[in-house]
Each structure stands twice: as structure tokens, then as C-alpha cells.
XYZ file of C-alpha atoms in Angstrom:
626
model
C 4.902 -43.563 -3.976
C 3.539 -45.286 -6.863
C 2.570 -43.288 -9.948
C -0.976 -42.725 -10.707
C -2.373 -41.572 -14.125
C -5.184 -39.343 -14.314
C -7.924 -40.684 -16.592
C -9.078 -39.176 -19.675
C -12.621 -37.108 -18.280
C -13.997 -36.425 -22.043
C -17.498 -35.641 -21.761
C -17.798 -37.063 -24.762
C -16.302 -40.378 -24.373
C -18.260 -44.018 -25.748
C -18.239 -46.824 -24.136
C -16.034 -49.699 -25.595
C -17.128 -53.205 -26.686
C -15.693 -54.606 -22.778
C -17.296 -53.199 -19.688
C -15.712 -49.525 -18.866
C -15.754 -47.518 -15.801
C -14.666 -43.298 -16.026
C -13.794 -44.192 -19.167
C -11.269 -46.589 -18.823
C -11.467 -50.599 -19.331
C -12.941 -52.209 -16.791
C -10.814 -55.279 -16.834
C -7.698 -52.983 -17.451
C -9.093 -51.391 -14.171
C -8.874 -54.820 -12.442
C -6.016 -56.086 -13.935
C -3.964 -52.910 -12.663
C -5.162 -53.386 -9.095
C -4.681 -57.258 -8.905
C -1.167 -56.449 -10.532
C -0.785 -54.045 -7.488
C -2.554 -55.737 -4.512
C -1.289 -58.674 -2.926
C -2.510 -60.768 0.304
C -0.328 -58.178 2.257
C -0.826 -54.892 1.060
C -2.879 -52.520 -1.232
C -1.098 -49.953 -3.694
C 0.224 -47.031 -2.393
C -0.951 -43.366 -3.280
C -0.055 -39.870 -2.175
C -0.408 -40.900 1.361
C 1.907 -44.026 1.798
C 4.805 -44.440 3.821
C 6.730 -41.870 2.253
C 4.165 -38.941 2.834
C 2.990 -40.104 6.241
C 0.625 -42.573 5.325
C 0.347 -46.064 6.575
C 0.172 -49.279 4.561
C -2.904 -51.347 4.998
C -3.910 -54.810 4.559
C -6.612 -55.930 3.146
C -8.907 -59.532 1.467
C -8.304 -59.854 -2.088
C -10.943 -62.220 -2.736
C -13.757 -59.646 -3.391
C -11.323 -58.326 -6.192
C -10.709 -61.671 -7.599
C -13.969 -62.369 -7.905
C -14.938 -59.142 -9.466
C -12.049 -60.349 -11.896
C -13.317 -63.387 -12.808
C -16.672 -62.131 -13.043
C -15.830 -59.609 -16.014
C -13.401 -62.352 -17.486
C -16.678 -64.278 -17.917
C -18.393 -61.992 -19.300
C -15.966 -59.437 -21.285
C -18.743 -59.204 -24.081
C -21.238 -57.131 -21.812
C -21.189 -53.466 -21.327
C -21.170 -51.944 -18.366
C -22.101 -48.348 -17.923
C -19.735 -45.967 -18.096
C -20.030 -42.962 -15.402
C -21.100 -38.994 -16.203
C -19.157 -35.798 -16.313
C -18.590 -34.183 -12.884
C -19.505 -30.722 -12.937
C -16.795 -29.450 -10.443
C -13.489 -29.659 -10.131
C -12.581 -33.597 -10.469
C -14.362 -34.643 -13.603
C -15.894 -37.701 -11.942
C -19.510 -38.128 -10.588
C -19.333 -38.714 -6.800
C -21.951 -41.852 -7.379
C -22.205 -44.493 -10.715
C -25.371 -43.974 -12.441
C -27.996 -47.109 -11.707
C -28.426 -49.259 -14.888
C -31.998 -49.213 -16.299
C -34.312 -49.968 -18.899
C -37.092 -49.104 -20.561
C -40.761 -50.667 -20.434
C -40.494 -51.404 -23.998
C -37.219 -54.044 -23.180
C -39.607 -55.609 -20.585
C -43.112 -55.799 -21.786
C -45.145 -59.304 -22.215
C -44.311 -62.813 -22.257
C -44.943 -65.833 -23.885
C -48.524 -66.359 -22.285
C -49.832 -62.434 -23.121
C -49.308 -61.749 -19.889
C -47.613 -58.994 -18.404
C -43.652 -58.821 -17.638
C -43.529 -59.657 -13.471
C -40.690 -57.679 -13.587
C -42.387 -54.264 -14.776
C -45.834 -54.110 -12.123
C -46.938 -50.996 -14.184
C -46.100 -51.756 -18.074
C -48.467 -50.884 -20.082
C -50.937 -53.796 -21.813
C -49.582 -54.881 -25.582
C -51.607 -52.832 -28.348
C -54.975 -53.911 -29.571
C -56.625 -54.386 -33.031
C -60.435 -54.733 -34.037
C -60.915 -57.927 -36.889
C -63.500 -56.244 -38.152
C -65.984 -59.332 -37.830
C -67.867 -58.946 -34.340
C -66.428 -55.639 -33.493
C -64.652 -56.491 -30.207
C -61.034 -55.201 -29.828
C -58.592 -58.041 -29.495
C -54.827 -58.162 -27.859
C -52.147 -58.253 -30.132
C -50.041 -61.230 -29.039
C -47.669 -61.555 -31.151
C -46.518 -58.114 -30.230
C -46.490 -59.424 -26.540
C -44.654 -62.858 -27.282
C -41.924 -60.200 -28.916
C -41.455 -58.101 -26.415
C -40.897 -60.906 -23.812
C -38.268 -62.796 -26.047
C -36.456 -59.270 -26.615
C -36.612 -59.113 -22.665
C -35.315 -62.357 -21.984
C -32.377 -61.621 -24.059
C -31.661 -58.559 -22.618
C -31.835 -59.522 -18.756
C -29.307 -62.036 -18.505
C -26.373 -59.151 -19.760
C -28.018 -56.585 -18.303
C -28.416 -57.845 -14.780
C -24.262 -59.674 -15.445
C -23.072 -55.963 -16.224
C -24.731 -54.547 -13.187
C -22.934 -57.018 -11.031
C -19.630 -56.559 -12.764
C -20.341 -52.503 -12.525
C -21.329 -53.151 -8.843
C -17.789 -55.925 -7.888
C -15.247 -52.891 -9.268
C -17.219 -50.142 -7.293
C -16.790 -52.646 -4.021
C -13.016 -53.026 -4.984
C -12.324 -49.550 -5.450
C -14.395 -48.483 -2.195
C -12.134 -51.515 -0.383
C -9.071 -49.536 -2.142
C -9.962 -45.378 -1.397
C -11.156 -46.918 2.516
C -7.785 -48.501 3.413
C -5.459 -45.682 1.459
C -7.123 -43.074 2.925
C -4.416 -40.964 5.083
C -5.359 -39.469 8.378
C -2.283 -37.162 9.389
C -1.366 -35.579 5.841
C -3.176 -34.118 3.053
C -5.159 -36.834 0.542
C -3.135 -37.490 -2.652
C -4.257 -36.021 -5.564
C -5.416 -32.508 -3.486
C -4.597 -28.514 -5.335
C -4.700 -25.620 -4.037
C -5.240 -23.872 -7.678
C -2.400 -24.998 -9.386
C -0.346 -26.263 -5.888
C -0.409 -29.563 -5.581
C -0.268 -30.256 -1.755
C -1.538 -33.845 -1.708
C 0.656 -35.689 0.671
C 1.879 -32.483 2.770
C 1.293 -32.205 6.069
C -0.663 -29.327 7.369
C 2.414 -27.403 8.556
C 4.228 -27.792 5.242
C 0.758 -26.681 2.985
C 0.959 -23.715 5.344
C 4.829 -23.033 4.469
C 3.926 -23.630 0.895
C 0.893 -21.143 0.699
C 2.977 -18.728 2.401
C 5.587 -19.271 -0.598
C 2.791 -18.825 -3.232
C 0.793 -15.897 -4.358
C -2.769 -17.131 -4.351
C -6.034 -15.558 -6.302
C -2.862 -13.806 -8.816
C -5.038 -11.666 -11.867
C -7.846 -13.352 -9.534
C -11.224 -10.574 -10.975
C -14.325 -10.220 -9.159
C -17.589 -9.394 -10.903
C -21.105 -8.241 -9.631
C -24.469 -8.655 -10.814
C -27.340 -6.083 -10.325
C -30.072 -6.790 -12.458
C -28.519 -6.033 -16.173
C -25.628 -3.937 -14.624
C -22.437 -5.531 -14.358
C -19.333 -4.497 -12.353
C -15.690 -5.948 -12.452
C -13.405 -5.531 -9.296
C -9.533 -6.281 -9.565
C -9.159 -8.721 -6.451
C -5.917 -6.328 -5.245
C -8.659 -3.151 -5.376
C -10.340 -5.198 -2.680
C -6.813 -6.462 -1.157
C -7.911 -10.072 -1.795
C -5.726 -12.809 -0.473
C -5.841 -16.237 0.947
C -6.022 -16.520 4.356
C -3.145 -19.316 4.647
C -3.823 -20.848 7.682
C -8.173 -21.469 6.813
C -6.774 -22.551 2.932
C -4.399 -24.991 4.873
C -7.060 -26.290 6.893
C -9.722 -26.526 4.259
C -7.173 -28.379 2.281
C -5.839 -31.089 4.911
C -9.557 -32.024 6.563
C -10.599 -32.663 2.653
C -12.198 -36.607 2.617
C -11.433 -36.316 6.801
C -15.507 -35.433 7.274
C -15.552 -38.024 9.714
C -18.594 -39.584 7.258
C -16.377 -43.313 6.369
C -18.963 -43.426 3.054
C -18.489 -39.952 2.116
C -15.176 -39.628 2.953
C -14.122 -42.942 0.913
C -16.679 -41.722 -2.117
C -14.038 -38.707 -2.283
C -10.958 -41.306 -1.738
C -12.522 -43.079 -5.165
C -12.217 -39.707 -6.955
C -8.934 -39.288 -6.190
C -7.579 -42.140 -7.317
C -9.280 -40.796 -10.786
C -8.227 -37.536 -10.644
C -7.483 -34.324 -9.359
C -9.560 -32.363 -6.326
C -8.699 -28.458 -6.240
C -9.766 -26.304 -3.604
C -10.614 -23.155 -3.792
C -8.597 -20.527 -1.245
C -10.080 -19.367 1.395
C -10.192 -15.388 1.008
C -9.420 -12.621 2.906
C -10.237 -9.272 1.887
C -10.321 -5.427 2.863
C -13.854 -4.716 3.676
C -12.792 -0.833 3.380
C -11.846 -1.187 0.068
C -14.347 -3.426 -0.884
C -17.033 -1.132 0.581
C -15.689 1.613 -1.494
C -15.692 -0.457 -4.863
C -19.881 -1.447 -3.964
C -20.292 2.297 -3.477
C -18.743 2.723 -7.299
C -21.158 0.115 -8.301
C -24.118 1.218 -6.480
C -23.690 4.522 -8.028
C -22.965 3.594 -11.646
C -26.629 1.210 -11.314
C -28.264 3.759 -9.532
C -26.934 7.015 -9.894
C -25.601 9.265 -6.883
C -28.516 10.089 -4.274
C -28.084 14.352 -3.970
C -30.148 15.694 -1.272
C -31.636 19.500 -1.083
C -29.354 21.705 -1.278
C -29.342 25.106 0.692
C -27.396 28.105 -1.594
C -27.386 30.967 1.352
C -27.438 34.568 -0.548
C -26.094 37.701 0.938
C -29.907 39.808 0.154
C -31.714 38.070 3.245
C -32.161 34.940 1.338
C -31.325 31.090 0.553
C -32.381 29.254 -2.539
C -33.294 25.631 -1.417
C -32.441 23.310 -4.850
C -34.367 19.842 -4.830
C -32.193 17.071 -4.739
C -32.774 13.784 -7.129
C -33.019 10.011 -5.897
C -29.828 7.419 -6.624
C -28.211 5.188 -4.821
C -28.838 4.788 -0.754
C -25.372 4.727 0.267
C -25.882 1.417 2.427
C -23.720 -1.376 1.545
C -24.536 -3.499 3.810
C -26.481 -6.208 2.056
C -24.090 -6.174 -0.912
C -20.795 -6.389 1.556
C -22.701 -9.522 2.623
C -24.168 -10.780 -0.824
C -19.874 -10.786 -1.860
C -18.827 -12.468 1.495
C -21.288 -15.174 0.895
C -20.331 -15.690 -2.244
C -16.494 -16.093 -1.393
C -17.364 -18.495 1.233
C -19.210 -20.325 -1.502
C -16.103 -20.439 -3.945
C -17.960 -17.786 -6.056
C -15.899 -14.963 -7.858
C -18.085 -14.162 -10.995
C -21.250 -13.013 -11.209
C -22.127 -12.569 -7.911
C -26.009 -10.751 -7.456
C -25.539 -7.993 -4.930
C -28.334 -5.855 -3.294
C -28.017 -2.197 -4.012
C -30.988 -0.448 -3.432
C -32.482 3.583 -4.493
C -33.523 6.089 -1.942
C -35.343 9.211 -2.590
C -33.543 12.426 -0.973
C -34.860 13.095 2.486
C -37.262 15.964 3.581
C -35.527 19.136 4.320
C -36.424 19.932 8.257
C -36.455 23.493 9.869
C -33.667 22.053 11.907
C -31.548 21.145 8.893
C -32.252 24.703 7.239
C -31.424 26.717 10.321
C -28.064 24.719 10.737
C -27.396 25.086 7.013
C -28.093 29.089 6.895
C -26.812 29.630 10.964
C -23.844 31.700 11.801
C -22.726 33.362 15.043
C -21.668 37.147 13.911
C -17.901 38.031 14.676
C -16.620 40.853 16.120
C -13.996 43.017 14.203
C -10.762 42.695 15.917
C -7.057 43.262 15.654
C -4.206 41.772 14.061
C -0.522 42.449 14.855
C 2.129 41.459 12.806
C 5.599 42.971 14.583
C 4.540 46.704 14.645
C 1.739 46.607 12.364
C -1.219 46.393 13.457
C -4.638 45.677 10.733
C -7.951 45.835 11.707
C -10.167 42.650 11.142
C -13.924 43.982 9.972
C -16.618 42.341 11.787
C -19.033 39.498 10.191
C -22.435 39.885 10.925
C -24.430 36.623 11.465
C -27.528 34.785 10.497
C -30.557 32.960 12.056
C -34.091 32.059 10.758
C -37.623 32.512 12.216
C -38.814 28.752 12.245
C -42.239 29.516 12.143
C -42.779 31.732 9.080
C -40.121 29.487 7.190
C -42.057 25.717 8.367
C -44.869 25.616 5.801
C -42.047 26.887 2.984
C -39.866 24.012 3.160
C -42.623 21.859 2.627
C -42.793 22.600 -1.110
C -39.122 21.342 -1.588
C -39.640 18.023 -3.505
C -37.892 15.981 -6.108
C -38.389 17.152 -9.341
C -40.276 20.612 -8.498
C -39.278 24.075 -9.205
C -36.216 25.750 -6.451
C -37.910 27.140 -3.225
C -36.565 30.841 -2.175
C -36.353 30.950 1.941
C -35.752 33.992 3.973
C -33.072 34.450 6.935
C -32.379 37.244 9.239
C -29.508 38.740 10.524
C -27.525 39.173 13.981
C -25.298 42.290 14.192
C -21.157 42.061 15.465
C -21.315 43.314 18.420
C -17.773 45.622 17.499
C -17.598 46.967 14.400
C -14.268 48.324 12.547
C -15.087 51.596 12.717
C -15.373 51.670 16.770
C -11.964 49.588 16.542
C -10.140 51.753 14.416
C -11.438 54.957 16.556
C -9.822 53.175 19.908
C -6.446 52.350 18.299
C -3.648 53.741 19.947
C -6.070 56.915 20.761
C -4.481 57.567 23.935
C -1.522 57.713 26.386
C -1.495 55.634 29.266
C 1.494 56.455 31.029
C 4.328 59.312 30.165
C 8.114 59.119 31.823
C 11.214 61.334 31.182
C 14.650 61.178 32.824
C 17.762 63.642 32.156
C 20.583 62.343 30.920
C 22.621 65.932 29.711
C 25.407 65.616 31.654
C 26.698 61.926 30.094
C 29.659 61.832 28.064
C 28.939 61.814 24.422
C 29.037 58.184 24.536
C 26.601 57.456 26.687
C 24.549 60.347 25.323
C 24.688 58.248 21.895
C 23.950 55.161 23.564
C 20.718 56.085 25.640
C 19.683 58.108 21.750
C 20.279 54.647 20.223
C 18.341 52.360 22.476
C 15.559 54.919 22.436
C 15.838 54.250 18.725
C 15.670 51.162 18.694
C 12.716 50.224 21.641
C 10.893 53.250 19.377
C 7.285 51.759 17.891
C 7.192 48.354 19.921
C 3.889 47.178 19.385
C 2.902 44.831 22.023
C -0.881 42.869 21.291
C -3.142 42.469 23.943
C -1.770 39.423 26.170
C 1.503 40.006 24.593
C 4.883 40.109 26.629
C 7.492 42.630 25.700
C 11.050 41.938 26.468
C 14.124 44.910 26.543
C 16.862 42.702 25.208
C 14.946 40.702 22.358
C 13.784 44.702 21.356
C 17.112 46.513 21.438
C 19.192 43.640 21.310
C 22.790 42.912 21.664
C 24.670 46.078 22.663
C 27.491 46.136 20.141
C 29.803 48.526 18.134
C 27.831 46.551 15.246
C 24.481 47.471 16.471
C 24.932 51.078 16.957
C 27.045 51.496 20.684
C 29.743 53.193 21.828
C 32.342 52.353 24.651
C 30.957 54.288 27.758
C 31.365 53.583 31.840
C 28.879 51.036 33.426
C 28.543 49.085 36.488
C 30.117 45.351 36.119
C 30.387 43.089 39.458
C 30.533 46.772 42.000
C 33.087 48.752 39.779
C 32.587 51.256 37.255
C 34.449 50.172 34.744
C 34.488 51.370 30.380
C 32.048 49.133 28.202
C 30.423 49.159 25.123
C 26.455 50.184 25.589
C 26.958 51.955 28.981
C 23.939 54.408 29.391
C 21.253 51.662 27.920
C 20.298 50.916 31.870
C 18.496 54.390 31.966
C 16.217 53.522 29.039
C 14.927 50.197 30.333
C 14.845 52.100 33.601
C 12.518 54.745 32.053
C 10.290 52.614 30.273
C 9.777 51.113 33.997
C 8.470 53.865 35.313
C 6.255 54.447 32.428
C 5.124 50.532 32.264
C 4.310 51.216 36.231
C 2.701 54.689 36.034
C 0.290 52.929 33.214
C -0.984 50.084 35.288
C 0.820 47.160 33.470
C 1.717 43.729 34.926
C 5.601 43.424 35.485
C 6.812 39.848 34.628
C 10.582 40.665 35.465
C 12.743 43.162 36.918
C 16.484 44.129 38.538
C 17.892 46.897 40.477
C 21.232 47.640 39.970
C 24.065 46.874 42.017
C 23.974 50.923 43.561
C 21.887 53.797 43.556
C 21.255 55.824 40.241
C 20.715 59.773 39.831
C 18.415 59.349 37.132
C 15.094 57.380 38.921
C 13.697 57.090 42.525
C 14.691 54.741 44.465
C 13.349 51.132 43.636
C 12.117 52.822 40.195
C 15.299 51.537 38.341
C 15.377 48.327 36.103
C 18.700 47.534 34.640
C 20.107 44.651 32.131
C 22.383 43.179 30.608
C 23.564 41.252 27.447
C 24.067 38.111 29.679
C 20.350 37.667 30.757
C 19.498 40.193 32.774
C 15.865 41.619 31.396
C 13.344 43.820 31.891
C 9.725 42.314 30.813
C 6.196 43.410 31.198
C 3.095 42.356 29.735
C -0.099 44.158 27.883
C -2.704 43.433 30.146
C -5.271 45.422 28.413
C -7.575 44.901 25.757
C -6.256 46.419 22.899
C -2.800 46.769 21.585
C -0.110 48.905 22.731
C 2.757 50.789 21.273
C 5.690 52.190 23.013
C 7.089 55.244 21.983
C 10.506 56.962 22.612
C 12.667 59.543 22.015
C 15.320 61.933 23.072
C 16.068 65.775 22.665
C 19.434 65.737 23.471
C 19.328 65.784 27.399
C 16.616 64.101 28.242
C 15.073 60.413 27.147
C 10.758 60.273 26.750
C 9.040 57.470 26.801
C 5.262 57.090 26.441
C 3.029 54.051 26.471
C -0.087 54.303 23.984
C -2.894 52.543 23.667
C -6.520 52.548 24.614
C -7.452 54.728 27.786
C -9.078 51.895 30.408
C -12.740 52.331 31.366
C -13.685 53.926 33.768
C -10.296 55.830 33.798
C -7.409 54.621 36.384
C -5.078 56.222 38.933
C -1.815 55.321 39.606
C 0.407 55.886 42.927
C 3.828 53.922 44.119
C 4.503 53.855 47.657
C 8.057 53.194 48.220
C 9.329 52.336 52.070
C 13.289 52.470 52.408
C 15.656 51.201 55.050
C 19.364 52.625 55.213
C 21.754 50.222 56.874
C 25.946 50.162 56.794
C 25.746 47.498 54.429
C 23.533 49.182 51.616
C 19.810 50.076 50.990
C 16.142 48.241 51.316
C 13.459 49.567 49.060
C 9.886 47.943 49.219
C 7.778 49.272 47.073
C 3.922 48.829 46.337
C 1.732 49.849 43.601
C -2.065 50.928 44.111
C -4.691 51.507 40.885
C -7.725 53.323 41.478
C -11.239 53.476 39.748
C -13.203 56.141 40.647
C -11.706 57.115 44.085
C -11.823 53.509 44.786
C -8.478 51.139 44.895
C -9.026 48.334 42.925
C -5.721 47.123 43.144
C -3.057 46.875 46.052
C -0.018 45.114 45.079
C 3.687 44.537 45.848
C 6.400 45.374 43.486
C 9.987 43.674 43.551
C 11.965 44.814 45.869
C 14.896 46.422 45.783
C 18.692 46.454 47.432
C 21.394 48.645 46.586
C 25.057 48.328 48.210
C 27.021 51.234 49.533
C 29.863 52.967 47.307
């Protein structure tokens, strides 16, 4: 690729004694493209054979001509080309030559310049002797020989001004490339002229674009500055890529080639194409709007416990809506525009207060007091009366909330619990549901201990309403470490010695208790033979290995359990709150005596008021023979 210079773009810059064009010699100009064109080819730029472009041919005779044309006439200036405003330096068009009406006006014979239609006529002077007002011809025979003096260069440079433009448009046309970037293209500071669009796309993936890139807002005399990674501003490497490799490709051949000129001049950087957060970037207008506007507080409603609210008037700020200012920013980004951007943020006055809005401000549904069980302690919850409002006696007040004016005091009125803590407390564990005993004086002191220490240890069980109580998880693991002695017990049909015997007679008596007070059973074994110390299909047994006995609190209030023994005999006593209307409890218990053991079927009926209210089986039982 051959090298090309970028020319000096000094605003400032004079035009030398020979013709100059972007401030460079025009016959240097010429001389460097005659150097490089020949009857074959034209030079190559960013896009020749070695970046993808093709090599063209083209005439030379337009550019010898425009050669020998400023040779001729190297003592003529041409005009020299403005100051670009964007990003090249160079103006996309030369600037036409011209010249004033004083360079053209009059001729020889007084009569006006045919080349001006609308110059004004020469000045006029009175003689003083007749009073008419005459022409002033010399004046006009000056200004014609000044014109004819000044047309001949004038009109040589425009044609000189006019050849280089042609060679350079014959130049930018035929170097053009079509399947890589133009030469001479950024991206910021990447330079990504002769790429292909695949490798700008690897290379803007390499490169963080808009780095320290800062975004500021306008709004009126309020200004605002954004960090782009507040906003998460990127490129968006595949639109950058694009915008980057369709530069001069318009598929306008004047337009396109106009750019092609530029390039050979100097650089073209394009702007990324950004990508942003519009979360973030709704959150950092919101800052904005706020900081112009101030924040936009609506009434407030300050509910008092003495039958009343005080309703505070709010104050007007900012609306809250970003819309038009989300858009306002994307516009500008799609217009290359990161400073100084106007945005719309607009004031809003806090709303009306409606007797819909006050009554779901000051509502609340009262709560009845309740209970709380944590393990065996039970707390009491007090109740929370609630609120409501009459909408018709508090309409016309809300009307005199307004910006600005004094705080408006608005009655409520109250809803009562519908259980208080007091009726609560009174029902706690006020009564006994169920009572069971069974005798256990003639065990060995063992088992005597045992059946003492499980009744210990069940002793106080507070079960919550809905609850599920299990034997084993209570008493737990029957161990010399947990209180038990070595006593006889039944293990697979033999009575054999082992530690916790006797514990089977206090799940059994809690069984009968659990049944005699109308709970639901949830599980339940017989054991393996018949006991002394329960009716038949009354016994529960367990065992450390899984074997439970559960039941659940199917009232409405908590329960406790209760037990105890005197020596002889084990108690146990559910407590809670009596049911209403009072129940009745019977078990009906049908047995069947075979050779090979035992049936028991067994059936549980409640009563309300002489009336059953609930007829349902209960597991059933089988025993084997000794």
C-alpha cells in the first residue's frame, strides 16, 4: 500500500503565490499523482490489492492536461478550500470563485459590464453650470480596465481549480473499495481502514470503546453529567462495524466519491454506535429531574390512635416520567451527540387526595387475639382493633387539602376484634377433656421407676391447635442415660430383660385418655399379647426402633398433657378448652377368640347433645396366644 500523508488542515492557512488546493500546492498535487499514475494503473490507497481492493485503470489525459494547464499559468491563484467542521478537516465541496461588482463594473463606452446584468450605474456629479447630473466616465472606463485585467486569471484559476477537482474525482471513483473498509476510516482512535467487516468486528471486540466516555444534559440552565459506565454505555460492535464498512458505500457514485476525495486528504472517524442500560439510564434522568425540579411529595395521611388522621399537603417537583428525556438521550446518541444534550423533564403538582385513597390509607381489618406456643409455653397475642371511615361526612373535608395550605385533621372509626385477650386467657387450659389411670403396683421396682420416669418426662406437653404430638420425640430414647432401668418387656413373642420395660403402659394410658377426649389418632400399635393394665384394643405400645404412638389437637385451642404417678398407679389428663356444646364419648369394642390369638375391632362414637355426631372406626387390634 502506498503511503499517504495527511495534509496540514490549519484553519488559518494563506494561500501561496502558485495555485493551492487544502492547503497544499496545486502543482505539487499534480505532480504527485502524474508521478503515481501511469496508462495502466492509478495509485494505490488503503484499499489496494493488499487490503482487498482492486487496481483500476484509468485515461491520464484529463490529468495531463490539468498539468499543463497550471504549468501555464503557475502565477494565478487558485482558491484554496475551507475548514471542515467535522471530523476530516476538509469541506465536502470547493468553494465557487467570485467577485465583486466593483471588479466588474463599466467599460470603455460608459456602458455597463455584460458580464454583471445588475451592477450598479458609475457615480454621478453635477458641473454646476446647467444643473443636470452627469455620469462620471472616467470612473466607468476604470472599472472596466481593472475588470479586464482581472478576468483573464480569474476565469484561468477557475479552470485549473476545476481540472484537479476532475482528477481527484477520476482518482477517489476508481480507488474506491467495495468489499473492505475505505482507507483512511477510525473508529475513535482505531484505525480500521482497509479491514474487512469481520476483522473491524474482531478488532472492536479487542478494544474498549466510549473509555472515560461522559454524558451531559441540558435542562434549561441546569446541567447534569452522567459517567457513560453509570448508564452501562458501550458500543454495540456489530452496528459500529457496519456503520464503519458501508462508509462512502451509499450507493450515491457522487457522494460516495466526494467522501473518497476526503480521504485521500485525511482522516474520517466514526463515532460508535452505543448501547446502553435504559434501567440505569432511567434512574440517572430521575436524579436529574429531581435536582431541576425538586422531588414531587404527594398528601400525606399521618393516622393517630385518638379517632383521627392528619392529612399533610404535599408540594409540586418533578413528574416522575422519563419518557421524553429517555428519548431526547437516545436521539442524541444516534446523532453522535454526548454533551449537552436538552432533555424534557417536566413539574407536576401533587394529585387530589380521593375518599378512596384516604380510606385505603387509614383501613385496617381488626385482629383477633390469639395464641402462641413456643414448646410448652404458651403467650397470648392481644387483639388489634381496626379502622374504617364514613365516606360521606369525610368527602367535603378532603377537599381543603391543597398545596401550600394549612394540614387538614380527618376523622376514622373503629371496628372491634372479634376475641379479645381477656376471653383467651379465661379459656386457656380451663378444663379437662379426658382423665385415664392404670395400676401399675405390682411391677418390680424397675419398671415402677420406668413408668414414674416416662410420666416425667411426657409431663406438660403442650400441643397447639393443629399440632401433632408424638410419644418417642416426647420421652425419647429409653436409655440408662435418659433416666431407665433394665426391666422385662415383650421383644419378637418373648419376655425377655430390657432397659425401659414398663414405658408401654404410659403411651398406653395416654391412649385411652387421647380417645376418651375426642382426639384424632394419627398412629397406633397393639402389642404382640394381651396386657393386664388396659381393655382390650385400648393398648398402644412402642418402641425405640419406630414404633409410635401419635395423635393430633383437633381443637381450637391448645392443649397440655399432664401426668403423674403416686406410686401404684400412672394419671394422665388431657387439658384444654371444654368443646361447645359439651361432648360424649363411648368405645365399642367387638372381639373374636380363635386358637391362633385375638381380633379386637373397635369403634369410637362422640355425641352432642344426645345426638352422635361422630361414628368412626379405630385400628384394630390382634393379639397372639401365650
Amino acid at each position: 500500500m502506498a503511503e499517504q500523508n495527511t495534509p496540514n488542515t490549519d484553519t488559518n492557512m494563506t494561500f501561496s503565490d502558485a495555485p493551492t488546493i487544502f492547503g497544499k500546492d496545486a502543482k505539487e498535487i499534480i505532480s504527485e499523482v502524474a508521478e503515481n499514475v501511469s496508462a495502466e494503473s492509478v495509485p494505490q490507497d488503503a484499499a489496494g490489492p493488499e487490503n482487498g481492493g482492486d487496481t483500476q485503470k484509468i485515461d491520464t489525459a484529463a490529468i495531463k492536461a490539468a498539468a499543463a494547464g497550471i504549468s501555464q499559468n503557475e502565477d494565478n491563484d487558485l482558491p484554496g478550500n475551507g475548514e471542515d467542521s467535522a471530523s476530516d478537516g476538509l469541506d465536502d465541496d470547493f468553494p465557487p470563485v467570485t467577485f465583486s461588482r466593483e471588479d466588474v463594473l463599466g467599460t470603455e463606452d460608459d456602458e455597463v459590464n455584460p458580464y454583471l446584468d445588475d451592477a450598479p450605474a458609475p457615480p454621478v456629479y453635477d458641473d454646476g453650470k446647467d444643473g443636470k447630473k452627469k455620469k462620471n466616465t472616467a470612473f466607468a472606463r476604470s472599472a472596466a480596465s481593472f475588470f479586464k485585467k482581472a478576468r483573464k486569471p480569474a476565469i484561468i484559476s477557475a479552470a485549473a481549480a476545476a481540472g484537479i477537482f476532475v482528477v481527484l474525482y477520476i482518482i477517489s471513483a476508481a480507488t474506491l473499495p467495495s468489499d473492505v473498509i475505505a482507507g483512511n476510516v477510525y473508529i475513535e482512535t482505531l484505525n480500521v481502514g482497509g479491514m474487512t467487516y469481520d476483522e473491524a468486528l474482531n478488532a472492536i471486540n479487542g478494544t474498549y470503546l466510549f473509555e472515560d466516555q461522559t454524558v451531559t444534559l441540558k435542562n434549561g440552565d441546569e446541567t447534569f453529567e452522567i459517567n457513560g459506565a453509570d448508564i452501562g454505555l458501550s458500543a454495540s460492535p456489530e452496528e459500529t462495524a457496519k456503520k464503519a464498512f458501508n462508509y462512502a458505500k451509499s450507493g450515491n457514485s457522487f457522494s460516495d466519491t466526494l467522501k473518497g476525495i476526503k480521504l485521500l486528504f485525511g482522516r474520517h472517524t466514526v463515532v460508535p454506535v452505543a448501547n446502553i442500560d435504559r434501567a440505569k439510564l432511567d434512574e440517572q434522568l430521575w436524579q436529574f429531574g429531581v435536582k431541576v425540579h425538586g422531588e414531587l411529595v404527594g398528601h400525606y395521611v399521618e393516622v393517630r390512635d385518638n379517632n383521627e388522621a392528619t392529612i399533610w399537603p404535599g408540594h409540586t417537583g418533578f413528574n416522575n416520567d422519563v419518557t421524553k428525556a429517555r428519548e431526547d438521550v437516545l436521539n442524541a446518541f444516534a446523532n453522535e451527540r454526548f454533551t449537552d444534550i436538552p432533555v424534557t423533564l417536566e413539574t407536576a403538582p401533587p394529585a387530589d387526595i380521593t375518599v378512596e385513597q384516604y380510606d385505603l390509607a387509614v383501613y385496617k381489618d381488626p385482629v383477633d387475639a390469639y395464641y402462641e406456643v413456643n414448646g410448652d409455653e404458651v403467650t397470648v397475642v392481644p387483639e388489634q382493633n381496626g379502622r374504617y371511615i364514613n365516606k360521606e361526612q369525610v368527602a367535603p373535608m378532603l377537599a381543603a387539602v391543597k398545596e401550600g395550605a394549612e394540614p387538614v385533621i380527618v376523622p376514622w372509626e373503629t371496628s372491634y376484634a372479634a376475641v379479645t385477650a381477656d376471653e383467651l386467657q379465661s379459656k386457656l387450659f380451663s378444663d379437662t377433656l379426658a382423665s385415664y389411670s392404670t395400676y401399675y403396683g405390682s411391677s418390680t421396682a424397675n419398671r415402677s421407676a420406668n413408668v414414674s420416669r416416662a410420666a416425667e418426662l411426657m409431663n406438660g406437653a403442650v400441643i397447639p391447635s393443629g399440632g401433632i404430638f408424638s410419644f418417642n420425640d416426647r420421652v425419647g430414647k429409653r436409655t440408662t442415660y435418659n433416666g431407665f432401668y433394665t426391666a422385662p418387656e415383650y421383644v419378637n413373642g418373648e419376655t425377655v430383660q430390657g432397659i425401659g420395660g414398663g414405658t408401654c403402659q404410659v403411651s398406653t394410658t395416654l391412649y385411652c385418655s387421647v380417645l376418651y377426649a375426642g382426639l384424632d389418632i394419627v398412629s397406633r400399635t397393639n402389642h404382640m399379647f394381651t396386657v393386664s393394665y388396659a381393655p382390650l384394643g385400648q393398648d398402644a405400645t412402642v418402641a425405640d426402633d419406630g414404633v409410635d404412638f401419635q395423635f393430633s389437637n383437633n381443637t381450637d385451642y391448645p392443649i397440655k398433657i399432664s401426668s403423674y404417678t403416686d406410686g401404684s398407679s400412672i394419671y394422665v389428663d388431657i387439658i384444654g378448652t371444654a368443646w361447645e356444646p359439651a361432648r360424649e364419648v363411648k368405645l365399642d369394642h367387638s372381639v373374636s377368640y380363635s386358637s391362633g390369638g385375638t381380633y379386637v375391632y373397635s369403634k369410637r362414637y362422640i355425641y352432642e347433645n344426645g345426638e352422635c355426631i361422630v361414628d368412626e372406626e379405630l385400628p384394630s387390634s390382634y393379639y397372639k396366644a401365650h
